[in-house]
Coordinates of C-alpha atoms in Angstrom, one line a residue:
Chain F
X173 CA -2.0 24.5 -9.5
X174 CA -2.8 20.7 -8.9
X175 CA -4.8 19.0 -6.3
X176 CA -1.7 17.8 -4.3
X177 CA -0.6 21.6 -4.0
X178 CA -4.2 22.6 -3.3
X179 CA -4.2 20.2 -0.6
X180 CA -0.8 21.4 0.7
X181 CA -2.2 24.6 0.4
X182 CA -5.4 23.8 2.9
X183 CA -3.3 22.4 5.6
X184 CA -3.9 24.6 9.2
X185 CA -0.4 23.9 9.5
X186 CA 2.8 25.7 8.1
X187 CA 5.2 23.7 6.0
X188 CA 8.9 23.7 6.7
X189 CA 9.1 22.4 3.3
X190 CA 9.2 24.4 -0.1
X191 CA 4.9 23.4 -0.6
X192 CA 5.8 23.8 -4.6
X193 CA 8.7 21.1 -4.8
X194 CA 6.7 18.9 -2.0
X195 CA 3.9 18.9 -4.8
X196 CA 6.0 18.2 -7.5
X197 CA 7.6 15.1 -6.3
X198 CA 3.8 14.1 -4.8
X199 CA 2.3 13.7 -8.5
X200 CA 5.6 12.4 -9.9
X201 CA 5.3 10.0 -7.7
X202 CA 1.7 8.9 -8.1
X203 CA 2.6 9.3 -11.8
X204 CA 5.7 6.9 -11.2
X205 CA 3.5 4.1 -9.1
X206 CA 0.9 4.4 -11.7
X207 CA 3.0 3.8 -14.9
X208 CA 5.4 1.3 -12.8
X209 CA 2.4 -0.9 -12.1
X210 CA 1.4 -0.9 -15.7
X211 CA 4.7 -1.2 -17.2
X212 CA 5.2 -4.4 -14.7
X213 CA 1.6 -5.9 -16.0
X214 CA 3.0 -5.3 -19.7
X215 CA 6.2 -6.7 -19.2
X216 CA 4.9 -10.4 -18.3
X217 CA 2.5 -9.9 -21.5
X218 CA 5.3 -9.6 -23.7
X219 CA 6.9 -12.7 -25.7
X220 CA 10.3 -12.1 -24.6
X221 CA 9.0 -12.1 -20.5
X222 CA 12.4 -13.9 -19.8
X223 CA 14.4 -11.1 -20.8
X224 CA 11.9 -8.4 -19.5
X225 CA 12.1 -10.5 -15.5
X226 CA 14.3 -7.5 -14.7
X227 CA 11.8 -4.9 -15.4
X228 CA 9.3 -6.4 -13.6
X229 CA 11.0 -7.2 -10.4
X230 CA 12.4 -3.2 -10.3
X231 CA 8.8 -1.9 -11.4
X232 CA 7.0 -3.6 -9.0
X233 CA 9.6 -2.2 -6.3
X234 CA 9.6 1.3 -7.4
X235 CA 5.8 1.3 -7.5
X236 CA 6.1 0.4 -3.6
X237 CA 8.1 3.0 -2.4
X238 CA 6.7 5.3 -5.0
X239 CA 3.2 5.5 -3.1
X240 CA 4.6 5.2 -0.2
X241 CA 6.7 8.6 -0.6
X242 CA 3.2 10.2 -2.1
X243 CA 2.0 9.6 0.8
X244 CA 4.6 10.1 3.2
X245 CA 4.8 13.6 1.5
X246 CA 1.2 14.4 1.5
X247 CA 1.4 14.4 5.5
X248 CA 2.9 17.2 7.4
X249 CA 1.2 16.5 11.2
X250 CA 4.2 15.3 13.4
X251 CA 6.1 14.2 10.3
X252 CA 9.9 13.4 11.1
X253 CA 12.3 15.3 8.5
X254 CA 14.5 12.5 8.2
X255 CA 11.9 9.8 7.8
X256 CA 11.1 11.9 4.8
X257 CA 14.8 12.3 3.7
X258 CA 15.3 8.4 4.2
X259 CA 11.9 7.8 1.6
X260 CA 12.9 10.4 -0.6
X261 CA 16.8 8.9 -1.1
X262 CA 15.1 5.4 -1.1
X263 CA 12.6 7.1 -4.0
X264 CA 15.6 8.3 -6.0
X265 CA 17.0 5.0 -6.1
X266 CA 14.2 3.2 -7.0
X267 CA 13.2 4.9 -9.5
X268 CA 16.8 5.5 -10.9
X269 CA 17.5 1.3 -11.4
X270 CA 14.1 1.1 -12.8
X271 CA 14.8 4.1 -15.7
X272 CA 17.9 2.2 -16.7
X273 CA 16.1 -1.1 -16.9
X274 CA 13.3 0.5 -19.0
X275 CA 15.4 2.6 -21.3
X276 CA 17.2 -0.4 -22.5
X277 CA 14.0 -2.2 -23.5
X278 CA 12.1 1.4 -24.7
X279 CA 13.3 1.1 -28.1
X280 CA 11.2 -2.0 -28.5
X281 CA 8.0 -1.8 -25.8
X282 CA 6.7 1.8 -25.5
X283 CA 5.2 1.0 -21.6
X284 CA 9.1 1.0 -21.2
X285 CA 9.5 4.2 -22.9
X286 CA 7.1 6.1 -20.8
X287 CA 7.5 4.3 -17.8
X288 CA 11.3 5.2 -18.1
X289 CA 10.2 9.1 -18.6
X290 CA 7.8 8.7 -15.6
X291 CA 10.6 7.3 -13.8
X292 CA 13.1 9.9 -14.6
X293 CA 10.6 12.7 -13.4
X294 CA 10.0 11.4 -10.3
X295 CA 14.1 11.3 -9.4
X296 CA 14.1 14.5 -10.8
X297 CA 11.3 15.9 -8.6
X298 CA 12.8 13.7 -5.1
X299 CA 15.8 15.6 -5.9
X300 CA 14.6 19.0 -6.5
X301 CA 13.2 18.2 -2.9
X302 CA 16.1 16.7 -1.4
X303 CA 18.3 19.9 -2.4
X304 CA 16.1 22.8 -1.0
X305 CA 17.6 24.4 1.6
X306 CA 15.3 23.5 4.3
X307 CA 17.0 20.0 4.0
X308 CA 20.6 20.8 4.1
X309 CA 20.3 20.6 7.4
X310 CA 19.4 17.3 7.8
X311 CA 22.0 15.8 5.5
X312 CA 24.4 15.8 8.5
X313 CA 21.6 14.1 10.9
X314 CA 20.4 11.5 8.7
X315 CA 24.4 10.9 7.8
X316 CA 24.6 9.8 11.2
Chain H
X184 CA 10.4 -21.7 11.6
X185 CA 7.9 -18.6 10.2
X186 CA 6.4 -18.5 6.9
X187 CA 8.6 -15.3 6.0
X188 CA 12.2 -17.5 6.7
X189 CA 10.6 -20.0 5.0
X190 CA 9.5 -18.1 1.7
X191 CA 13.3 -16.2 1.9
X192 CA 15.1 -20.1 2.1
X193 CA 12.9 -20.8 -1.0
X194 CA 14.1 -18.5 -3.4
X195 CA 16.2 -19.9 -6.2
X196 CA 18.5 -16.9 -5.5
X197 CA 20.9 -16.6 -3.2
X198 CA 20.8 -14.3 0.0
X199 CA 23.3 -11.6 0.5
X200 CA 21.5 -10.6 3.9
X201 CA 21.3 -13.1 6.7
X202 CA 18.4 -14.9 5.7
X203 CA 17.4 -15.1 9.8
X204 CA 17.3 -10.7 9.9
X205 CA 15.7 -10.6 6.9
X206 CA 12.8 -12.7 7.9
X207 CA 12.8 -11.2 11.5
X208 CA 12.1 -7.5 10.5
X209 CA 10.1 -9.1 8.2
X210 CA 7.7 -10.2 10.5
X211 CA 8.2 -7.3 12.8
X212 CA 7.0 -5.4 10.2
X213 CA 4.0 -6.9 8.9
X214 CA 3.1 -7.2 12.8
X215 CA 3.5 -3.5 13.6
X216 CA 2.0 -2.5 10.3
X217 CA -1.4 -4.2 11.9
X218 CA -0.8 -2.8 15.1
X219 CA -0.7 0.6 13.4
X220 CA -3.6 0.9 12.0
X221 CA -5.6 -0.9 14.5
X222 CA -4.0 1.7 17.3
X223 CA -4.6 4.8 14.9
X224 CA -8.2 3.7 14.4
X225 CA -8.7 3.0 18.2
X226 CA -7.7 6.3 19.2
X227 CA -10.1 7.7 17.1
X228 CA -12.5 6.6 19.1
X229 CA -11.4 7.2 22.7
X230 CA -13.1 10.3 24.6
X231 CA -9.2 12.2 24.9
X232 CA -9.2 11.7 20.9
X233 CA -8.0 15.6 20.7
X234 CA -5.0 14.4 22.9
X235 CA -4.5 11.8 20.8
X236 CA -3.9 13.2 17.4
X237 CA -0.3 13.0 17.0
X238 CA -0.7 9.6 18.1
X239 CA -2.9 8.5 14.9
X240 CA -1.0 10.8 12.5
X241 CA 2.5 8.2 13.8
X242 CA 0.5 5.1 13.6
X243 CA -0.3 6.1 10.3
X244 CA 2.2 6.9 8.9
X245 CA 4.4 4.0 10.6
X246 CA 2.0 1.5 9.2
X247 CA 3.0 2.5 5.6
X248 CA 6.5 2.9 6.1
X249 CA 6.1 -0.7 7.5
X250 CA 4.1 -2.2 4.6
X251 CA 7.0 -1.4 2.6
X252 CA 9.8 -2.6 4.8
X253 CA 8.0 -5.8 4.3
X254 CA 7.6 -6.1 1.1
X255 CA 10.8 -4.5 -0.1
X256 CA 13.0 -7.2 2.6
X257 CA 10.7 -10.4 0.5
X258 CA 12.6 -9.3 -2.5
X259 CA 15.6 -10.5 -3.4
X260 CA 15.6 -10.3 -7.2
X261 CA 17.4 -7.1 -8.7
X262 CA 17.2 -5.8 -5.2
X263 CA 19.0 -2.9 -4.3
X264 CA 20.8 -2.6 -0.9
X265 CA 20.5 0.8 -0.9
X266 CA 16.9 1.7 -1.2
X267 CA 16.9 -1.6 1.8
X268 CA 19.3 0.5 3.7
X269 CA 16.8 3.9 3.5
X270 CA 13.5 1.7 3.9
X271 CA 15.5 0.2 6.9
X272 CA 16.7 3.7 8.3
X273 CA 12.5 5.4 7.4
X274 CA 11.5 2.3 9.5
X275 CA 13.4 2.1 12.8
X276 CA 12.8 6.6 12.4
X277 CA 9.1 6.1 12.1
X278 CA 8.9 3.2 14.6
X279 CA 10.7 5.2 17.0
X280 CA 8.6 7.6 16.6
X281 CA 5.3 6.3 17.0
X282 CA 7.0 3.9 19.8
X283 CA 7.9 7.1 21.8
X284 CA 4.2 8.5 21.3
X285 CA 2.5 5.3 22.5
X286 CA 4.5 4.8 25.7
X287 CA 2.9 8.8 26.7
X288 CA -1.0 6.6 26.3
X289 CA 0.5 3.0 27.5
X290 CA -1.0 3.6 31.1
X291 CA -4.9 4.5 30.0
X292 CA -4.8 2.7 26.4
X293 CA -4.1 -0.6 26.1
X294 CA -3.8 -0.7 22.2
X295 CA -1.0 1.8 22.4
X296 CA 0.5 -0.1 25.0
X297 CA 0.7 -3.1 23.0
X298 CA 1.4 -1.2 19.8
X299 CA 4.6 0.7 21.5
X300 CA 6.0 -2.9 22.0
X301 CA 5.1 -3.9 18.7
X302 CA 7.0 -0.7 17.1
X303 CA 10.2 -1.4 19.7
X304 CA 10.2 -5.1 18.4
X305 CA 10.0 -3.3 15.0
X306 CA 13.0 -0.7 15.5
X307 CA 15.2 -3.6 17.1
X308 CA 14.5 -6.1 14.3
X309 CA 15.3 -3.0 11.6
X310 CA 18.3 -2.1 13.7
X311 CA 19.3 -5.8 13.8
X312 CA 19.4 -6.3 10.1
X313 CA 21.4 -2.7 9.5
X314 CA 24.0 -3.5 11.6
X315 CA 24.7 -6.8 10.5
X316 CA 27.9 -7.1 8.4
X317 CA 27.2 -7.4 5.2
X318 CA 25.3 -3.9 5.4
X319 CA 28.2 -2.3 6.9
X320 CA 30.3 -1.0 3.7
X321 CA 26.8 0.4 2.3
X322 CA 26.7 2.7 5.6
X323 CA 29.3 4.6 3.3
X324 CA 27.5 4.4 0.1
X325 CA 24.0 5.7 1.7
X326 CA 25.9 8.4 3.6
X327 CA 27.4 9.9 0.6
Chain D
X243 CA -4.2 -15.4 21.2
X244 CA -2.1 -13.4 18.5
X245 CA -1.7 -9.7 18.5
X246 CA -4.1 -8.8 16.1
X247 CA -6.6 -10.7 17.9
X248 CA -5.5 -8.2 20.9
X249 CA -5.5 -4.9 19.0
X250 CA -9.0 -5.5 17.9
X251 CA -9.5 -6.5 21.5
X252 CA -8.3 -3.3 23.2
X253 CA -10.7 -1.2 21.0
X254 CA -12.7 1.2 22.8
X255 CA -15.3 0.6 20.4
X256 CA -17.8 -2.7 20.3
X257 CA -17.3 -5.0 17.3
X258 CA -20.1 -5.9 15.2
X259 CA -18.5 -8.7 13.7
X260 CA -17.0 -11.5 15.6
X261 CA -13.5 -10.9 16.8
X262 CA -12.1 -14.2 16.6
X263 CA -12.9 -14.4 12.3
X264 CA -11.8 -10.8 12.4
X265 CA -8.5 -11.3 13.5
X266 CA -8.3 -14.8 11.7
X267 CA -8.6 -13.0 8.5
X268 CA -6.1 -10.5 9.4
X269 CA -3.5 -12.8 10.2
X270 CA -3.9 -14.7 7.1
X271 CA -4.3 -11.8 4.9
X272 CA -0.6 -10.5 6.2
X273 CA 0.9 -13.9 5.9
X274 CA -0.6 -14.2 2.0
X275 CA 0.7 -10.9 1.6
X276 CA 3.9 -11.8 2.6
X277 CA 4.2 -14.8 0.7
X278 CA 2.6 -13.4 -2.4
X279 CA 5.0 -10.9 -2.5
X280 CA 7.8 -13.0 -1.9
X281 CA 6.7 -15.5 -4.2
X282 CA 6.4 -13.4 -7.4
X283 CA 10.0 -12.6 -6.4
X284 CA 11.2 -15.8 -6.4
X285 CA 9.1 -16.5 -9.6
X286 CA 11.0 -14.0 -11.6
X287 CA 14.2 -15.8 -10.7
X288 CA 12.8 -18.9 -12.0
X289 CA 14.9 -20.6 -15.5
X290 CA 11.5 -21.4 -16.3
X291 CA 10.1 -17.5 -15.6
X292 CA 8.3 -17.4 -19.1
X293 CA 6.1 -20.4 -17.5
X294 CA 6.0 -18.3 -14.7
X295 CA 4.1 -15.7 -15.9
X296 CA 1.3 -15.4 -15.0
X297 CA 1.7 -16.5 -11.3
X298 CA 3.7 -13.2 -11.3
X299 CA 1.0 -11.3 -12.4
X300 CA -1.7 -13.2 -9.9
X301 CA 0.9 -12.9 -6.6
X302 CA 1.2 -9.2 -7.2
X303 CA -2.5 -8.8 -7.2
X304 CA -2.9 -10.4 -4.4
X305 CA -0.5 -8.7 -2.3
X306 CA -2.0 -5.8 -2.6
X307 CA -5.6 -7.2 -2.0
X308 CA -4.3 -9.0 1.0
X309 CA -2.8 -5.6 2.5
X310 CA -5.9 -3.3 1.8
X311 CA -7.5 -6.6 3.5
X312 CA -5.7 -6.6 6.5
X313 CA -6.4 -2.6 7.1
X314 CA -10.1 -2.6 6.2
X315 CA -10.5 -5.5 8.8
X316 CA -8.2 -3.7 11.5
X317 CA -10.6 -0.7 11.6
X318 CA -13.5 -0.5 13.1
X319 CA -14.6 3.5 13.5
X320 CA -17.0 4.4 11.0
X321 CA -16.4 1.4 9.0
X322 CA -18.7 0.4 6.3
X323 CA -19.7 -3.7 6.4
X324 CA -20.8 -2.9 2.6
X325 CA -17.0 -1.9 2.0
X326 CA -16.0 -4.7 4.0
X327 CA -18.1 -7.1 2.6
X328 CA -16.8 -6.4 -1.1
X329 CA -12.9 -6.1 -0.2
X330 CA -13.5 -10.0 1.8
X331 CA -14.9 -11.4 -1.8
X332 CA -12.1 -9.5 -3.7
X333 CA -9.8 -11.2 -1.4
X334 CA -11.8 -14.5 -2.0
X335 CA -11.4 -14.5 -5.2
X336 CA -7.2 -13.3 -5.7
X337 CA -6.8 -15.5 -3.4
X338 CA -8.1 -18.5 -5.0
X339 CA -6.8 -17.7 -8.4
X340 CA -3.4 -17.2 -6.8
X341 CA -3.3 -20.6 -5.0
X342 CA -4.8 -21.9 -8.3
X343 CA -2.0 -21.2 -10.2
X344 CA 0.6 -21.9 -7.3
X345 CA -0.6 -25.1 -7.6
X346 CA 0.3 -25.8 -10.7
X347 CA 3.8 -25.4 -10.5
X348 CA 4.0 -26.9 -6.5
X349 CA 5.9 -29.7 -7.4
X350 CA 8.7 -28.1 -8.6
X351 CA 9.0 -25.0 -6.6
X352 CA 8.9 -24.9 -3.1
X353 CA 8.5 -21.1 -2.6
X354 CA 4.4 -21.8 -5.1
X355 CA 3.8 -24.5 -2.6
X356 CA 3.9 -22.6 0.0
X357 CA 2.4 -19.9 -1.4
X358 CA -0.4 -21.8 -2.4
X359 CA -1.0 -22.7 1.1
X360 CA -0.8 -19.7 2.5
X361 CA -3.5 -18.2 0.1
X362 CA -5.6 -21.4 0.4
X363 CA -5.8 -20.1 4.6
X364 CA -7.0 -17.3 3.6
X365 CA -9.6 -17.3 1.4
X366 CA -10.9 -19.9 4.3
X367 CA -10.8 -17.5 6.5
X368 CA -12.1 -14.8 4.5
X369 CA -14.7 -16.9 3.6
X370 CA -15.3 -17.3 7.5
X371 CA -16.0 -13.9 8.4
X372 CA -18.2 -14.0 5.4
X373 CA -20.5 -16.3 6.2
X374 CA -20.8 -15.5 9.7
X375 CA -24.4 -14.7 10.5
X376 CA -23.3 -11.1 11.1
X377 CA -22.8 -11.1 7.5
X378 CA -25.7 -12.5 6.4
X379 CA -28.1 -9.7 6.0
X380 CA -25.5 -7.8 4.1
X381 CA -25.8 -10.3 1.4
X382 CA -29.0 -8.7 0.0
X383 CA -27.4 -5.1 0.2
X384 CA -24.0 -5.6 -1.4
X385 CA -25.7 -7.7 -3.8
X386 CA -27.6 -4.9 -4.8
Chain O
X120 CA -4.6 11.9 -23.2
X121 CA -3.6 11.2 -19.9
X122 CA 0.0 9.0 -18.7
X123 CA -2.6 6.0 -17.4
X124 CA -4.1 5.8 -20.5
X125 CA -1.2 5.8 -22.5
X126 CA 0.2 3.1 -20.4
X127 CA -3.0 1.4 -20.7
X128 CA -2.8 1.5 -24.8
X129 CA 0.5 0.5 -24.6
X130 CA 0.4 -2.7 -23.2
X131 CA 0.7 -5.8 -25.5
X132 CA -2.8 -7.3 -24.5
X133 CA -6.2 -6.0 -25.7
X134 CA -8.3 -4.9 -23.0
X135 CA -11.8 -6.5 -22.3
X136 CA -12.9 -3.2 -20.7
X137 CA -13.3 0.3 -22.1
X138 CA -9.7 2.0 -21.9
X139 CA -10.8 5.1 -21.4
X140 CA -13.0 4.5 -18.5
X141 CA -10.5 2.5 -17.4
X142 CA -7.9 5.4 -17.2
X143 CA -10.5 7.9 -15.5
X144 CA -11.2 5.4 -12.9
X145 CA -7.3 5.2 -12.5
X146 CA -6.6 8.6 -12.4
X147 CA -9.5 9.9 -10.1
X148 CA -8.5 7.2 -7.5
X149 CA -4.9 8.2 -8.1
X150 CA -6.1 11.5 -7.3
X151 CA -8.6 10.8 -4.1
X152 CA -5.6 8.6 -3.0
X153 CA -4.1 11.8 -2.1
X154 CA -6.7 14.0 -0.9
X155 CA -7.7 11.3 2.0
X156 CA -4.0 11.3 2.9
X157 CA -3.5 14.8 3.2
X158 CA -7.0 15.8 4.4
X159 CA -6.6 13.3 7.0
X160 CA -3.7 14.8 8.1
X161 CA -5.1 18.2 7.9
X162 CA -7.9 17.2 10.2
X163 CA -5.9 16.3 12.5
X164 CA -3.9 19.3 12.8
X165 CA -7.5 21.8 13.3
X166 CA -8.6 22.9 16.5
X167 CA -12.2 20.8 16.0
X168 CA -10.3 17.4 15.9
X169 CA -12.3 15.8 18.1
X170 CA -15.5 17.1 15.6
X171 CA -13.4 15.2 12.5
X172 CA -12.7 12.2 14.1
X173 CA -14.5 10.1 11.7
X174 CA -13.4 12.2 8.7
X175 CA -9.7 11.2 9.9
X176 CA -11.3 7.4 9.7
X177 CA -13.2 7.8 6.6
X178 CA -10.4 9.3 4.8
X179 CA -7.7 6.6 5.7
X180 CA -9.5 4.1 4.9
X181 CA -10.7 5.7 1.1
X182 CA -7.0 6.3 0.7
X183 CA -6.3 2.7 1.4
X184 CA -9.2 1.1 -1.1
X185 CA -8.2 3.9 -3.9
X186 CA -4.9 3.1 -3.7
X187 CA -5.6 -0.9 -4.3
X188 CA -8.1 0.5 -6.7
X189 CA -5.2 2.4 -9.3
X190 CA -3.4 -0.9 -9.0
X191 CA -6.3 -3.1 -9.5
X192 CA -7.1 -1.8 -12.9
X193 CA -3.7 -0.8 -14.1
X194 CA -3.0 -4.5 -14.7
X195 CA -4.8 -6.5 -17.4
X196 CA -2.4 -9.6 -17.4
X197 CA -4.4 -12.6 -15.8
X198 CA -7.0 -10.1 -14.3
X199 CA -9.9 -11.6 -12.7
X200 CA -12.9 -9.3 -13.3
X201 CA -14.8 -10.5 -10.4
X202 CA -11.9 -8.9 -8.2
X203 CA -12.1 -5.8 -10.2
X204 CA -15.7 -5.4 -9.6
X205 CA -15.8 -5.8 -6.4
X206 CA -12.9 -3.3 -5.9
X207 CA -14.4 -0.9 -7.3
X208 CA -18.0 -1.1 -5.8
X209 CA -15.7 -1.4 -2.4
X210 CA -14.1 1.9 -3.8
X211 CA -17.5 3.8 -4.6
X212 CA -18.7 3.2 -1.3
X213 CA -15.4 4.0 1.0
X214 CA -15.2 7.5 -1.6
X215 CA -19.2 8.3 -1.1
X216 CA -19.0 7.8 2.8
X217 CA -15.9 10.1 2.4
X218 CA -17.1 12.4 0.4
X219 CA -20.4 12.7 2.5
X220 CA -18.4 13.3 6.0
X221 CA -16.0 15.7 4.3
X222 CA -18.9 17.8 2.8
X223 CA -20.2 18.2 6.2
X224 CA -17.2 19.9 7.3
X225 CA -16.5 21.4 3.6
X226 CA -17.8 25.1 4.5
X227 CA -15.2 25.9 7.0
X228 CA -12.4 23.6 6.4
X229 CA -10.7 24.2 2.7
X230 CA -9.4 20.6 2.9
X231 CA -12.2 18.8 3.1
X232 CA -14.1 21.0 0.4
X233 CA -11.1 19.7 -1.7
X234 CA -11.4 15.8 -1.0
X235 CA -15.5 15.5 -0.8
X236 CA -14.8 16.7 -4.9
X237 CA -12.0 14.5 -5.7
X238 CA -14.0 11.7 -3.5
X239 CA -17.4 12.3 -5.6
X240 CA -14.8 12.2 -9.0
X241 CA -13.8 9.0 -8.3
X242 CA -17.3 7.8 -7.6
X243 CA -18.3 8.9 -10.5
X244 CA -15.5 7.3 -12.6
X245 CA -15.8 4.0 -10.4
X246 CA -20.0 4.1 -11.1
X247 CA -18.9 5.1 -15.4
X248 CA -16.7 1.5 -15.1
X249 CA -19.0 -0.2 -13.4
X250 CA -22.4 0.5 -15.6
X251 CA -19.9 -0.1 -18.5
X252 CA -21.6 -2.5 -20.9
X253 CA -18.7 -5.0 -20.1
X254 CA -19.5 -5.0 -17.0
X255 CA -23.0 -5.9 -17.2
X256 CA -22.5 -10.0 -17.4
X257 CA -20.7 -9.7 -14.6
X258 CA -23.2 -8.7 -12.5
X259 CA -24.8 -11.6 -11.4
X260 CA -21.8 -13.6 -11.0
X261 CA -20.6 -10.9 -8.8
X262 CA -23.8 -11.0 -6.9
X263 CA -23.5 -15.0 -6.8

């Protein structure tokens, strides 16, 4: 079990959310705003920054909303479903552009490589989220 | 003229929002993001604290869901509506939100009277941008 | 007298420091955020982004300096001058490498002069609430 | 090995500081990053709030400076040591106050035994950095 479900775990109050999938998408995110942070810092290191401007700019935005949704996840005290649903879609997107931008540059700068795989496992885990049942619900509301 | 419609009219990109939104829930953001956290910390310390928990728990989670905002509207490189459109939506949800809450204190707290205002002027200057017309074919898109 | 200034006004709690260089450095710390982030946007965008670099790499560091600025200065329950003390000379100093480097390329793009301005406001008033005589027998501590 | 430290080794520049110590200090404030945000929440959720009013305070703020603090030294590009010091020794004491308050409370509230660990982790990672021989010259600039 990790710290984020531990935590989850400790809360006085009951989640409405599936606790295993809201910890899964909490460390892919952290995960996500760590590697996008560093990928970003390696990107303007490299000799061919021009071509690498992209990576940057959509690295630096994904690690933004990426803590953002760790956090926004790791509260459950008056939290609004749809605020979450907004963060997590916003997430998914994020982290979606910036995994195509680092896969076509992970043949030749590994931060890309693992960055894109970080990236990849966060919209994986936003998604498991976004699915569970206890959201289905909402898909109509936040439609509106 | 703020700094924030000054720093979006010097890009060397072009805007596809209205340059005059963008910089208004710009500001509104950055504002209630202070507002936030200096409410949250405020009604930590007041005697009716217990009565004032779901207060803190909306200013703090408003205040990050407004950092981003921010930062995510002063980008314009590689930007993608869509994750605008959810941080946008999170916003004037979370704004509301805490908005709503701070009204109940407005009469024996000043700081959540003036932070209700500052998260209405947030949710209109979110709302403002969202329904201006060039976000109106991604209302499809984000529903989807 | 500007919200910030109000907030920290409407505390229930006494400040310790004085309010005035308190909410100085907030407002300048939010505005540098702003303009940081902004500016390592516009950067990016830049035909010249290779020479551009490194004021990337300096506006996103200060960005997030400025915003963990801004909150430590917005709170004043339990808050730690030691904490405060070494989060005002971090700010200090991204914020004088940032305008340093802003500097550089002024003359030739608009959105690095006015970054540069913004950040130069703001290690002033950083510096401000530093060397106020509250402050001064911190010195010793932190430095130890 | 852990993600941050593969990121770290990744990135095209050499690194002036240890790596590995560099990665633990990432990862534990990655970690402590989360346990103030949830435990804050938590807190505010038990029946005692008004009793963990200052954990609530303690624990934003430590969420705050950690996360600045992953950030901080998961760049190397044009990184200003000075800053990084003083983040961290900003980080050390927001995580010791925290951990302090939380262990107070840790005997009947799971949460808090949780986050006074993951607090006193990150110290101690922060402290390892800090006492790095690397570090040492720094010192009396810092203290300058």
């Amino acid at each position: 079990m990790t710290l984020s479900r531990e935590m989850l775990e400790a809360s006085p109050l009951a989640s409405e959310l599936p606790v295993e999938a809201v910890a899964a998408a909490i460390d892919a995110s952290l995960a996500c705003q760590q590697s996008c942070a560093s990928c970003a810092d390696s990107d303007l290191a490299e000799e061919d920054v021009a071509a690498m401007a992209r990576c940057v700019a959509l690295c630096v935005a994904c690690a933004d909303v990426c803590t953002t949704t760790a956090r926004v996840l790791s509260r459950r005290f008056a939290a609004n479903h749809r605020v979450t649903h907004h963060i997590l879609r916003a997430c998914v997107l994020a982290c979606s552009d910036c995994a195509e931008e680092c896969e076509r540059h992970a043949a030749h700068h590994r931060h890309c490589a693992l960055c894109a795989k970080t990236c990849r496992a966060c919209v994986s885990a936003c998604q498991g989220l976004l699915t569970a049942e206890e959201f289905a619900a909402l898909e109509n509301l936040a439609g509106a």
